[in-house]
XYZ file of C-alpha atoms in Angstrom:
521
model
C -34.509 46.070 43.640
C -37.885 46.873 42.770
C -38.889 46.311 38.133
C -39.641 49.936 37.889
C -37.003 51.586 39.700
C -34.783 48.932 38.462
C -36.139 50.549 34.964
C -35.380 53.818 35.760
C -32.125 53.359 36.854
C -30.916 51.109 33.938
C -33.002 54.435 31.343
C -30.692 56.800 34.103
C -27.524 55.021 33.090
C -27.637 55.106 29.812
C -28.703 58.699 29.729
C -25.722 59.713 31.354
C -23.354 57.686 29.794
C -24.560 59.570 27.071
C -23.379 62.632 28.436
C -20.323 61.508 29.211
C -19.716 60.252 25.601
C -20.959 62.546 24.156
C -20.796 65.854 26.326
C -17.836 67.981 24.745
C -16.423 65.390 21.958
C -16.713 68.541 19.517
C -14.295 70.878 21.746
C -11.015 69.406 21.328
C -8.820 68.831 18.446
C -8.430 65.139 16.415
C -5.812 63.579 17.562
C -2.538 62.020 15.540
C -1.804 59.546 14.185
C -5.042 57.887 14.280
C -8.466 60.257 14.671
C -6.552 62.549 11.621
C -5.949 60.263 9.244
C -9.741 58.289 9.761
C -11.008 61.425 9.664
C -9.303 63.248 6.683
C -9.886 59.851 4.728
C -13.684 59.998 5.366
C -12.786 64.313 3.912
C -11.214 63.432 1.133
C -13.518 60.191 0.705
C -16.268 62.534 0.329
C -15.247 65.258 -1.662
C -14.466 62.350 -4.725
C -17.904 60.548 -4.002
C -15.416 57.342 -3.949
C -16.949 54.771 -1.311
C -15.172 51.834 -2.627
C -10.977 53.354 -2.094
C -10.405 55.216 0.669
C -7.855 58.055 0.274
C -5.249 60.097 2.061
C -3.687 62.986 0.624
C -5.243 62.022 -2.538
C -3.550 57.924 -2.210
C -4.981 54.907 -1.507
C -5.252 54.087 2.233
C -5.981 50.657 2.198
C -5.241 49.159 5.541
C -9.119 49.407 7.113
C -12.385 49.085 5.156
C -14.399 51.364 4.808
C -17.303 51.184 7.372
C -16.129 54.051 9.895
C -15.624 55.796 6.267
C -18.796 55.787 5.480
C -20.998 56.743 8.747
C -18.226 59.529 9.007
C -19.182 60.567 5.604
C -23.226 60.394 6.378
C -22.022 63.044 9.804
C -20.106 65.213 7.512
C -22.891 65.788 4.990
C -25.432 66.876 7.597
C -22.549 68.307 10.357
C -20.036 69.160 8.481
C -16.136 67.476 8.736
C -16.062 68.466 12.532
C -14.522 67.157 15.481
C -18.225 65.572 17.193
C -19.083 64.652 13.369
C -15.844 62.558 13.177
C -16.568 61.396 16.984
C -20.093 60.607 17.216
C -19.555 57.482 15.638
C -17.601 56.184 18.336
C -19.705 57.212 20.789
C -23.104 56.363 19.284
C -21.571 52.646 19.119
C -20.555 52.439 22.758
C -24.067 53.336 23.456
C -25.155 50.011 21.556
C -22.636 48.271 23.534
C -24.052 49.426 26.519
C -27.802 48.081 25.375
C -26.878 44.719 24.339
C -25.521 44.197 27.768
C -28.085 45.434 29.500
C -30.335 43.264 27.003
C -28.112 40.055 28.252
C -28.268 40.781 31.156
C -32.004 41.899 31.791
C -32.728 38.039 29.941
C -30.490 36.260 32.207
C -30.105 38.072 35.222
C -33.541 40.683 35.479
C -33.423 44.388 35.513
C -31.230 45.495 37.651
C -28.797 43.138 35.633
C -29.220 45.095 32.998
C -28.783 48.308 35.705
C -25.330 46.869 36.818
C -24.572 45.385 33.950
C -24.544 49.090 31.894
C -23.434 50.654 34.763
C -20.334 48.732 35.478
C -19.093 49.132 31.425
C -19.735 52.461 30.982
C -17.462 53.004 34.424
C -15.082 51.404 32.455
C -11.678 54.215 30.923
C -11.049 51.931 28.693
C -14.964 52.150 27.463
C -15.422 56.145 28.044
C -11.573 56.868 26.422
C -12.674 54.801 23.317
C -16.211 55.809 22.979
C -14.849 59.432 22.735
C -12.700 59.135 19.882
C -12.970 58.862 16.491
C -11.622 55.721 15.903
C -13.080 52.240 14.690
C -12.468 50.083 17.761
C -15.765 50.670 19.180
C -17.408 50.725 16.325
C -15.812 46.235 15.872
C -17.092 45.928 19.905
C -20.325 46.741 18.979
C -20.629 44.811 16.357
C -18.172 41.560 18.267
C -20.202 42.068 20.914
C -23.985 41.744 18.967
C -22.637 38.338 17.050
C -21.963 36.746 20.546
C -24.639 38.038 22.581
C -27.303 36.416 19.439
C -25.235 33.065 20.034
C -25.871 33.549 24.322
C -29.977 32.976 23.498
C -30.357 29.940 23.638
C -30.221 27.597 20.947
C -33.474 27.382 20.374
C -34.101 31.011 20.244
C -34.267 33.092 17.062
C -35.288 30.716 15.115
C -33.653 30.479 11.457
C -33.490 33.917 10.763
C -30.882 34.021 13.601
C -27.872 32.359 12.107
C -29.019 35.179 9.249
C -28.921 38.084 11.419
C -25.025 36.867 13.292
C -24.234 36.281 9.099
C -24.848 40.061 8.914
C -23.695 41.049 11.787
C -20.096 39.242 11.540
C -20.300 41.133 7.886
C -20.314 44.686 9.311
C -17.322 43.700 11.509
C -14.940 42.721 8.913
C -16.272 45.827 7.020
C -15.382 47.810 10.149
C -12.306 46.207 10.975
C -11.390 43.590 8.129
C -10.575 39.430 9.069
C -10.033 40.192 12.894
C -14.194 41.506 12.863
C -14.559 37.713 11.920
C -11.998 35.956 13.744
C -12.346 37.232 16.886
C -16.133 36.500 17.865
C -15.890 33.384 15.814
C -13.074 32.539 18.438
C -15.811 34.045 21.019
C -18.200 31.312 20.378
C -16.087 28.846 20.088
C -15.293 28.621 23.635
C -18.578 29.702 25.098
C -19.899 26.950 23.120
C -17.283 24.756 25.139
C -17.803 26.565 27.745
C -20.877 25.433 28.721
C -20.940 21.539 27.252
C -23.135 22.880 23.869
C -22.840 21.769 20.632
C -19.468 23.499 19.232
C -20.166 23.388 15.225
C -23.572 24.579 14.481
C -25.722 22.698 11.417
C -24.311 23.315 8.348
C -27.834 24.720 7.488
C -27.065 27.760 10.418
C -23.481 27.854 8.582
C -24.852 28.475 4.862
C -27.642 31.219 6.347
C -24.453 32.825 8.108
C -22.416 32.948 5.080
C -25.282 33.895 3.477
C -25.756 36.883 5.611
C -21.589 37.732 5.810
C -21.945 37.865 1.200
C -25.125 40.402 1.034
C -22.816 42.436 3.088
C -19.087 41.908 2.352
C -19.566 41.371 -1.597
C -21.334 44.217 -3.245
C -17.581 46.685 -1.345
C -15.368 43.320 -1.901
C -16.465 42.738 -5.423
C -16.125 46.143 -6.308
C -12.669 46.426 -4.141
C -11.132 43.916 -5.973
C -11.958 45.343 -9.538
C -10.361 48.326 -8.554
C -7.251 46.983 -6.367
C -6.629 43.430 -8.747
C -6.852 39.828 -6.544
C -3.096 40.501 -6.359
C -3.113 43.395 -4.969
C -6.170 42.378 -2.452
C -4.230 39.022 -1.440
C -0.853 40.983 -0.630
C -3.064 43.743 1.641
C -4.993 40.675 3.191
C -1.045 38.983 4.192
C 0.520 42.532 4.756
C -2.121 43.997 7.025
C -3.411 40.936 8.733
C -1.220 37.809 8.753
C 2.492 40.213 9.116
C 0.523 42.810 11.147
C -0.334 38.950 13.399
C 2.422 37.511 13.180
C 5.435 40.122 12.915
C 3.700 42.991 15.002
C 5.056 45.795 12.576
C 4.913 49.280 14.177
C 3.190 48.289 17.841
C 5.083 45.456 18.888
C 4.514 44.781 22.739
C 5.053 41.766 25.237
C 2.153 39.404 25.460
C 1.420 40.419 29.102
C 0.788 43.955 27.514
C -3.350 42.569 27.130
C -3.786 41.971 30.434
C -2.057 44.929 31.986
C -4.173 47.064 29.825
C -7.528 44.780 30.111
C -6.970 45.088 34.349
C -6.347 49.120 34.144
C -8.748 49.510 31.193
C -12.402 47.665 33.318
C -11.195 49.317 36.606
C -12.000 49.006 39.732
C -14.052 46.383 38.447
C -11.051 43.557 37.600
C -11.019 42.347 41.397
C -14.803 41.010 41.183
C -14.140 39.937 37.109
C -11.530 37.912 38.245
C -13.106 35.890 41.133
C -16.964 35.601 38.606
C -15.119 33.755 35.645
C -13.178 31.662 39.019
C -16.130 31.071 40.526
C -18.551 30.323 37.592
C -16.079 28.036 36.195
C -16.316 26.045 39.471
C -20.382 26.426 39.175
C -20.781 25.268 35.263
C -23.125 22.410 35.551
C -25.482 24.914 36.977
C -28.081 26.731 34.203
C -27.954 29.242 35.980
C -24.126 30.559 35.267
C -24.614 29.812 32.144
C -24.596 33.068 30.743
C -21.163 33.535 33.205
C -18.739 30.993 32.165
C -20.093 31.652 28.226
C -19.057 34.927 28.809
C -16.166 34.556 30.638
C -14.738 31.964 27.939
C -15.116 34.464 24.946
C -13.089 36.897 27.604
C -9.979 34.314 28.132
C -10.476 33.718 24.714
C -9.961 37.055 23.362
C -7.281 37.681 26.305
C -5.398 34.915 24.641
C -5.966 35.942 20.671
C -4.238 39.656 21.439
C -1.572 38.387 23.568
C -0.553 35.372 21.058
C -1.095 38.708 18.386
C 2.314 40.907 18.296
C 0.973 44.156 17.350
C -1.028 45.635 20.227
C -2.252 48.641 20.551
C -4.511 49.194 24.445
C -7.391 50.269 22.291
C -7.342 46.683 20.958
C -8.856 45.124 24.363
C -11.553 47.438 24.061
C -14.053 44.210 22.853
C -13.065 42.462 25.841
C -14.870 44.660 27.905
C -18.359 43.809 27.807
C -18.013 40.496 28.474
C -16.126 41.824 31.845
C -19.239 43.241 32.439
C -21.184 40.700 32.546
C -19.347 38.558 34.230
C -19.353 41.492 37.266
C -22.699 41.159 36.938
C -23.526 37.718 37.634
C -20.725 37.964 40.342
C -22.884 40.705 42.214
C -25.986 38.277 41.749
C -23.700 36.008 43.741
C -23.637 38.179 46.287
C -26.862 40.189 46.693
C -27.817 36.063 46.797
C -25.876 35.251 50.183
C -24.254 38.513 51.417
C -23.404 36.774 55.060
C -20.776 34.088 52.615
C -19.874 35.549 49.979
C -18.258 39.323 50.550
C -15.155 38.929 48.042
C -15.784 40.842 45.404
C -17.109 43.869 47.743
C -13.989 43.248 49.576
C -11.761 43.292 46.262
C -14.095 46.212 44.883
C -13.112 48.755 47.691
C -9.544 47.470 48.582
C -9.247 48.815 45.122
C -11.500 51.360 45.401
C -8.685 52.937 48.876
C -5.359 51.648 47.344
C -6.359 54.141 43.714
C -6.882 57.191 46.450
C -3.537 56.360 48.285
C -2.133 56.825 45.258
C -3.421 60.144 43.721
C -2.597 61.535 47.031
C 0.813 60.629 47.470
C 2.378 59.471 44.090
C 4.940 62.672 43.489
C 4.691 62.390 39.894
C 0.636 64.484 40.187
C 2.618 67.359 42.397
C 4.018 69.038 39.404
C 1.487 70.935 38.002
C -1.497 72.169 38.519
C -3.041 69.704 35.985
C -1.758 66.951 38.196
C -2.618 68.128 41.090
C -5.991 68.782 40.400
C -6.958 65.664 38.860
C -5.603 63.946 41.686
C -6.689 65.841 44.612
C -10.178 65.636 42.887
C -9.901 62.194 42.192
C -8.241 60.863 45.296
C -11.282 62.746 46.827
C -13.875 60.766 45.358
C -12.145 57.220 45.390
C -11.259 57.902 49.568
C -14.976 58.545 49.695
C -16.461 55.646 48.415
C -13.561 53.341 49.327
C -15.391 54.789 53.096
C -19.339 54.067 52.036
C -17.745 50.820 50.530
C -16.109 49.438 53.858
C -19.681 50.454 56.034
C -21.060 48.443 53.317
C -19.275 45.910 53.947
C -19.840 45.662 57.272
C -23.583 45.898 57.116
C -23.592 43.390 54.167
C -24.872 45.608 51.605
C -22.996 44.866 48.538
C -25.698 47.829 46.360
C -23.432 49.566 48.431
C -20.024 48.987 47.748
C -20.950 48.876 43.758
C -22.668 51.634 43.489
C -19.945 53.500 45.094
C -17.499 51.803 42.947
C -19.649 53.125 39.544
C -19.481 56.091 41.301
C -15.875 56.779 41.910
C -14.816 55.300 38.704
C -17.349 58.122 37.191
C -16.125 60.622 38.839
C -12.463 59.714 38.483
C -12.774 59.348 34.470
C -15.000 62.721 34.308
C -11.615 64.312 36.182
C -9.331 63.026 33.229
C -10.996 64.579 30.669
C -11.843 67.413 32.594
C -8.000 67.691 34.102
C -6.180 65.325 31.615
C -7.526 65.179 28.193
C -6.701 69.152 26.929
C -3.046 68.399 27.589
C -3.267 65.105 25.829
C -5.219 66.905 22.904
C -2.236 69.859 23.310
C 0.496 66.818 22.727
C -1.158 65.017 19.949
C -2.468 67.353 17.968
C -0.984 70.391 15.808
C -4.228 72.063 15.606
C -3.014 74.019 18.421
C 0.281 75.225 16.509
C -2.364 76.370 13.213
C -3.640 78.371 15.643
C -0.558 79.772 16.963
C 1.132 80.356 13.554
C -2.038 81.216 11.492
C 0.720 81.966 8.199
C 0.200 77.607 7.879
C -3.036 78.085 6.689
C -1.785 80.019 3.306
C -2.070 77.271 0.823
C 0.869 79.221 -1.300
C 3.579 78.286 1.107
C 4.202 74.227 1.480
C 4.163 72.362 4.742
C 6.981 69.843 4.815
C 6.777 67.935 8.359
C 10.176 66.498 8.430
C 10.549 62.642 9.881
C 7.354 62.140 10.808
C 3.791 62.313 9.998
C 1.170 64.578 10.810
C -2.503 63.864 9.688
C -3.859 66.852 12.358
C -2.135 69.084 10.008
C -3.162 67.870 6.774
C -6.556 67.860 8.035
C -7.219 71.047 9.455
C -5.028 72.859 6.613
C -7.366 70.680 4.090
C -3.884 70.077 2.253
C -1.709 67.609 1.509
C 1.542 67.472 3.721
C 5.141 67.091 2.333
C 6.673 64.536 4.327
C 11.280 64.426 4.324
C 13.189 62.295 6.053
C 15.925 64.400 8.668
C 18.921 63.639 6.493
C 16.651 64.935 3.281
C 16.495 68.662 4.850
C 18.977 70.460 3.262
C 18.195 69.213 -0.408
C 15.030 70.088 0.093
C 15.637 73.474 1.953
C 17.961 74.266 -2.158
C 14.392 73.960 -4.153
C 13.802 78.011 -2.347
C 9.848 78.072 -2.316
C 9.647 78.494 1.312
C 7.834 75.972 3.381
C 7.462 75.757 6.731
C 9.605 73.372 8.583
C 7.581 70.829 10.828
C 9.982 68.941 12.936
C 9.779 67.170 16.206
C 12.162 68.045 19.043
C 14.000 65.706 19.523
C 14.929 65.912 16.004
C 15.795 69.432 16.377
C 18.581 68.297 18.277
C 19.850 65.397 16.031
C 19.491 67.768 13.121
C 22.854 68.423 11.091
C 24.564 72.342 12.673
C 25.268 73.927 9.075
C 21.963 72.616 7.983
C 19.822 74.077 10.546
C 21.917 77.658 10.298
C 20.405 78.237 6.825
C 16.919 78.204 9.243
C 14.997 80.423 11.938
C 12.346 79.078 14.236
C 9.104 80.802 13.525
C 7.393 79.255 17.008
C 7.209 76.256 18.503
C 3.930 74.536 20.608
C 4.545 71.498 22.318
C 6.292 68.905 20.693
C 6.894 70.779 17.789
C 8.941 73.555 16.082
C 7.819 75.161 13.069
C 11.580 76.599 10.639
C 11.316 78.366 7.726
C 14.378 79.634 5.389
C 16.572 82.590 5.948
C 15.532 85.697 4.256
């Protein structure tokens, strides 16, 4: 492909990705629990002008460092505390990750590599989903990628400033998500260097510069935090939120294979080329032209191992692995382009994946139950079926670009269909904003809102005031206070509630899984 066309294509991919990440991002309410809780914490930090200790409903919320809150606060000052402002940091961070992937690919594979690297990553469902949510995973991912990107460069590149820049970025990753922001990229760097046969540990001067860069970023906030919370409180926080979460799991315990399953689904339809690329690059690790793929593959595998060992698992945790999957995939495409007659395994798997997904959407009974599911299945199935047909033609003609282009276009269409048909339904089920619209009387500040046996941060965000929480078994005692609150319950808890207690209440409304009760007059 001509350099000029590849450059234009890369820019077009970034523009399309920006539209995919930002368009309509403010049209749906914030989701429970994380989006609403992060946004409300930022609102309270802005109101209190306290940039050191995050607070939610007036109480310290110490589970995560404040980098996301600082960025949201800056945007809230300009745009107000809106859904778009809350989600914009993730979208911008995702665009930054796409640009870095393009930078790595351009330096190693030329401008066409940059184009395909950005296109592959931008069409991964996990990347788009996390890039449109007001959470910190995309923010962590871009800093982890930036650290590894600097180290992938040849040892002589960057001079003395490279170690300082890596330390600076590690500091930002720490402020995004705590110790994992340091541990994960360091493990990736060690794995990548080992796989490439480079010196595993840097010289002590580089370590000192990296530590200095980290301290410049972290210590101003860290020392202020220590002064406020105390050494004992900070150590207890690190033990509880880092060590115990990693080894015990807390609320999000999943089996080890969960990470691999998320990676397969989240990087669809590219997991086949990624797997082949990892295997092929490992077999050719002595070839200098394969060094970047070997490094990226090792970083990806150590990341899978790290998250698999951790007892605490969420799908979004896997996001930092997506850029390295894209780098391996674009290297594998380069191998097919170099020998299109002999190497077709990745294109074949890609076409097979598209065809299987199309058949699954057409015939899966779970999608036929409502108009939303039927629309999603029809649109997605047609797009994937057409892409599979183009891919088969490309296979026969030995034109890998046709196959990969069809895969990128189909995946983008699939993601758009999910945003149109599925995302609004998820918002209705995972946000209380629509409940407040249905019962505007809940906005009356003179009547408390009580959530029973659950946390609903979106109520706090959209009501603009804290909500009281009571266990289900204490509902009767709460009614005795006679201050006429609104009681918000999950439908499942409503079935478990004491009948005599419920007879003292009357239903005011319900929406989705929520039911609102008030005292009988």
